[in-house]
Coordinates of C-alpha atoms and ligand atoms in Angstrom, one line a residue:
M1 CA -15.8 12.1 -3.0
Q2 CA -14.9 9.2 -5.2
P3 CA -15.5 9.1 -8.9
R4 CA -18.5 7.0 -10.0
T5 CA -18.5 4.8 -13.1
G6 CA -21.2 5.5 -15.6
G7 CA -22.7 3.2 -18.1
H8 CA -19.9 3.6 -20.6
P9 CA -18.9 0.2 -22.0
A10 CA -15.1 0.9 -21.7
R11 CA -15.3 1.8 -18.0
P12 CA -12.2 0.8 -15.9
T13 CA -12.3 -2.0 -13.5
R14 CA -13.3 -0.9 -10.0
L15 CA -10.7 -1.7 -7.3
I16 CA -11.5 -1.1 -3.6
L17 CA -8.8 -0.2 -1.1
A18 CA -9.5 -1.4 2.4
T19 CA -8.7 1.8 4.2
R20 CA -10.3 5.1 5.3
N21 CA -6.9 6.8 5.1
A22 CA -7.0 9.2 2.2
G23 CA -3.2 9.4 2.0
K24 CA -3.0 5.6 1.2
I25 CA -5.6 6.0 -1.6
T26 CA -3.7 8.9 -3.2
E27 CA -0.4 6.9 -2.9
L28 CA -1.7 3.7 -4.5
R29 CA -3.7 5.6 -7.2
A30 CA -0.5 7.4 -8.3
I31 CA 1.4 4.1 -8.4
L32 CA -1.3 2.4 -10.5
E33 CA -1.5 5.3 -12.8
A34 CA 2.3 5.5 -13.2
A35 CA 2.1 1.8 -14.2
G36 CA -0.4 2.7 -16.9
L37 CA -3.2 0.7 -15.3
D38 CA -6.8 1.7 -16.1
V39 CA -8.3 1.0 -12.7
E40 CA -10.9 3.1 -10.8
L41 CA -9.5 3.0 -7.2
V42 CA -12.0 3.8 -4.4
G43 CA -11.6 3.7 -0.7
A44 CA -13.7 1.6 1.7
D45 CA -15.6 4.8 2.5
A46 CA -17.5 4.2 -0.7
Y47 CA -19.1 1.2 1.0
P48 CA -20.1 2.6 4.5
D49 CA -22.4 -0.4 5.2
V50 CA -19.5 -2.9 5.0
P51 CA -18.2 -3.4 8.6
D52 CA -14.5 -3.3 9.4
V53 CA -13.0 -6.8 9.6
K54 CA -11.4 -8.1 12.8
E55 CA -7.6 -8.4 12.3
T56 CA -7.2 -11.8 13.8
G57 CA -4.2 -12.9 11.8
V58 CA -0.7 -13.3 13.4
T59 CA 1.3 -11.9 10.5
F60 CA 1.0 -8.7 8.4
A61 CA 0.2 -10.9 5.3
E62 CA -2.6 -12.8 7.1
N63 CA -4.3 -9.6 8.2
A64 CA -3.9 -7.9 4.8
L65 CA -5.5 -11.0 3.2
L66 CA -8.3 -11.1 5.7
K67 CA -9.2 -7.5 5.0
A68 CA -8.9 -7.9 1.2
H69 CA -11.1 -11.0 1.1
A70 CA -13.8 -9.5 3.4
L71 CA -14.1 -6.4 1.2
A72 CA -14.1 -8.4 -2.1
Q73 CA -16.8 -10.7 -0.8
A74 CA -18.9 -7.8 0.5
T75 CA -18.7 -5.6 -2.5
G76 CA -18.3 -8.1 -5.4
H77 CA -15.3 -6.1 -6.6
P78 CA -11.5 -6.8 -6.4
A79 CA -10.1 -5.4 -3.2
V80 CA -6.6 -4.4 -2.0
A81 CA -5.7 -4.2 1.7
D82 CA -2.5 -3.5 3.5
D83 CA -1.3 -4.1 7.0
S84 CA 1.9 -2.6 8.4
G85 CA 3.8 -1.8 11.5
L86 CA 7.2 -1.3 13.2
C87 CA 9.4 -4.3 14.0
V88 CA 12.2 -3.7 16.6
D89 CA 15.1 -6.2 16.6
V90 CA 15.8 -6.1 20.3
L91 CA 12.1 -6.7 21.0
G92 CA 12.0 -9.8 18.8
G93 CA 10.0 -8.0 16.1
A94 CA 7.5 -6.3 18.4
P95 CA 5.4 -4.2 18.3
G96 CA 4.9 -5.8 14.8
I97 CA 1.2 -6.5 14.1
F98 CA 0.3 -4.8 17.4
S99 CA 1.9 -1.5 16.4
A100 CA -1.4 0.5 16.2
R101 CA -2.4 -0.6 19.7
W102 CA 0.9 -1.1 21.5
S103 CA -0.1 1.2 24.4
G104 CA -3.5 -0.5 24.6
T105 CA -5.6 2.1 22.7
H106 CA -5.9 1.5 19.0
G107 CA -4.5 4.4 16.9
N108 CA -3.1 6.5 19.8
D109 CA 0.1 7.3 18.0
Q110 CA 1.6 9.5 20.7
A111 CA 1.0 6.9 23.5
N112 CA 2.3 4.1 21.4
L113 CA 5.5 6.0 20.6
D114 CA 6.0 7.1 24.2
L115 CA 5.7 3.6 25.5
L116 CA 8.1 2.2 23.0
L117 CA 10.7 4.9 23.7
A118 CA 10.4 4.2 27.5
Q119 CA 10.8 0.4 26.9
L120 CA 14.0 1.1 24.9
S121 CA 15.4 3.8 27.1
D122 CA 18.4 1.7 28.2
V123 CA 19.1 0.3 24.8
P124 CA 22.2 2.0 23.4
D125 CA 22.9 3.1 19.8
G126 CA 24.1 0.1 17.9
H127 CA 21.4 -2.1 19.2
R128 CA 18.4 0.0 18.1
A129 CA 17.8 -1.6 14.6
A130 CA 14.2 -1.7 13.5
H131 CA 12.2 -1.8 10.3
F132 CA 8.8 -0.8 9.0
A133 CA 7.0 -3.7 7.3
C134 CA 4.0 -3.7 5.0
A135 CA 2.1 -6.5 3.4
A136 CA -0.3 -5.6 0.6
A137 CA -2.9 -8.1 -0.6
L138 CA -5.2 -8.3 -3.6
A139 CA -8.3 -10.5 -3.4
L140 CA -10.9 -11.2 -6.1
P141 CA -14.5 -12.0 -5.4
D142 CA -13.9 -15.6 -6.7
G143 CA -11.3 -16.1 -3.9
T144 CA -8.1 -15.6 -6.0
E145 CA -5.5 -13.9 -3.8
R146 CA -2.0 -12.5 -4.0
V147 CA 0.2 -10.9 -1.3
V148 CA 3.4 -8.8 -1.6
E149 CA 5.6 -7.2 1.0
G150 CA 7.9 -4.3 1.5
T151 CA 10.3 -3.2 4.3
L152 CA 12.1 0.0 5.3
D153 CA 15.2 -0.7 7.5
G154 CA 16.5 1.9 10.0
T155 CA 17.5 2.7 13.5
L156 CA 15.5 4.2 16.4
R157 CA 16.3 7.6 17.8
H158 CA 16.1 8.3 21.5
T159 CA 13.9 11.3 21.1
P160 CA 11.2 12.1 18.5
T161 CA 12.2 14.5 15.7
G162 CA 10.1 16.0 12.9
T163 CA 6.5 16.8 12.4
G164 CA 5.6 15.0 9.2
G165 CA 4.1 11.5 8.7
F166 CA 2.4 9.6 11.5
G167 CA 2.8 6.8 13.9
Y168 CA 6.4 5.9 14.7
D169 CA 7.9 8.2 11.9
P170 CA 9.5 10.7 14.3
I171 CA 11.8 7.9 15.8
L172 CA 12.7 5.8 12.7
Q173 CA 15.8 7.0 10.9
P174 CA 16.1 5.1 7.6
L175 CA 19.5 3.5 6.9
G176 CA 21.7 6.0 4.9
E177 CA 19.6 8.9 6.1
T178 CA 20.4 11.6 8.6
R179 CA 16.7 12.5 9.1
T180 CA 13.8 10.6 10.6
C181 CA 10.8 9.6 8.5
A182 CA 8.9 12.5 10.0
E183 CA 11.5 14.9 8.5
L184 CA 11.1 13.5 4.9
T185 CA 8.7 15.0 2.4
P186 CA 5.8 12.6 1.6
D187 CA 7.4 12.0 -1.8
E188 CA 10.8 11.2 -0.3
K189 CA 9.1 8.8 2.2
N190 CA 7.0 7.1 -0.4
A191 CA 10.0 6.5 -2.6
I192 CA 11.7 4.4 0.1
S193 CA 8.9 3.3 2.4
H194 CA 7.7 -0.2 3.2
R195 CA 4.2 0.7 1.9
G196 CA 5.5 2.4 -1.3
K197 CA 7.6 -0.7 -2.0
A198 CA 4.7 -3.1 -1.4
F199 CA 2.2 -1.0 -3.4
R200 CA 4.7 -0.8 -6.3
A201 CA 5.2 -4.6 -6.2
L202 CA 1.4 -4.9 -6.3
A203 CA 1.1 -3.0 -9.7
P204 CA 2.2 -5.9 -11.9
V205 CA -0.1 -8.2 -9.8
V206 CA -3.0 -5.9 -10.5
R207 CA -2.1 -6.0 -14.2
E208 CA -1.9 -9.8 -14.2
L209 CA -5.2 -10.4 -12.5
L210 CA -7.3 -7.4 -13.7
G211 CA -5.4 -6.0 -16.7
Ligands
ITT301 P1 -5.8 1.6 8.1 O1 -7.0 2.5 8.4 O2 -5.5 1.6 6.6 O3 -5.9 0.3 8.7 P2 -3.8 2.2 10.1 O4 -2.9 3.4 10.3 O5 -4.8 1.9 11.2 O6 -4.5 2.3 8.7 P3 -1.6 0.4 9.4 O7 -1.7 -1.0 9.2 O8 -1.3 1.2 8.2 O9 -3.0 0.8 10.0 O10 -0.5 0.8 10.4 C1 -0.5 0.2 11.7 C2 0.4 1.0 12.7 O11 1.7 0.8 12.3 C3 0.2 2.5 12.6 O12 -0.8 2.8 13.5 C4 1.5 3.0 13.0 O13 1.7 3.0 14.4 C5 2.5 2.0 12.4 N1 2.9 2.4 11.1 C6 2.6 1.7 9.9 N2 3.2 2.4 8.8 C7 3.8 3.4 9.4 C8 4.6 4.5 8.8 O14 4.7 4.6 7.5 N3 5.1 5.4 9.6 C9 4.9 5.3 10.9 N4 4.2 4.4 11.5 C10 3.7 3.4 10.8

């Protein structure tokens, strides 16, 4: 699925993205290309023997760095990892780093969203501020590391709307928007999203360390 480098002397630097989510690979590849960076971006699927790392950090940045370092050490190539989630003001920033497993089961988007809506059912408009946050880390096999962050501010709807995106997209309405993230096109969402901002902030860092 991923392009392989040949024996050509001018082959681009290989950069591994610590995800099995094809959408993230496409998004970061487009951003690195737009920045004019000659990098061969491949997903963690290219290294099936490398185990997933436990996300034991207590911030998005710590978890992103943990994943990036683990992959860089295991593969001998520079690695990028991101960690993201939804932070709700009235919940003191929760679900935060626990966003993917808020209902107890990792990656059950529907259960996570249903639980959050139930918890917030009595919270009126005007007190439903929230933001998506993303930390993106770059680690080199020699231990060099960088981390950048991006956020998307909005408010939470009372009922899910829209069928696009994933996770909490159907209830997060970005500031200045009348639609939820799940009603935006992928390009519209990438242009304003926490992950889009973090990945775009990473491009000059990739240039600095690998360029
Ligand atoms: P990886 O395989 O790359 O780890 P993931 O989906 O498990 O992807 P993320 O760190 O990207 O992990 O996101 C964690 C959770 O945060 C995710 O399961 C969603 O519930 C929520 N989330 C993050 N970004 C989101 C977005 O853009 N829209 C909606 N929900 C999001």
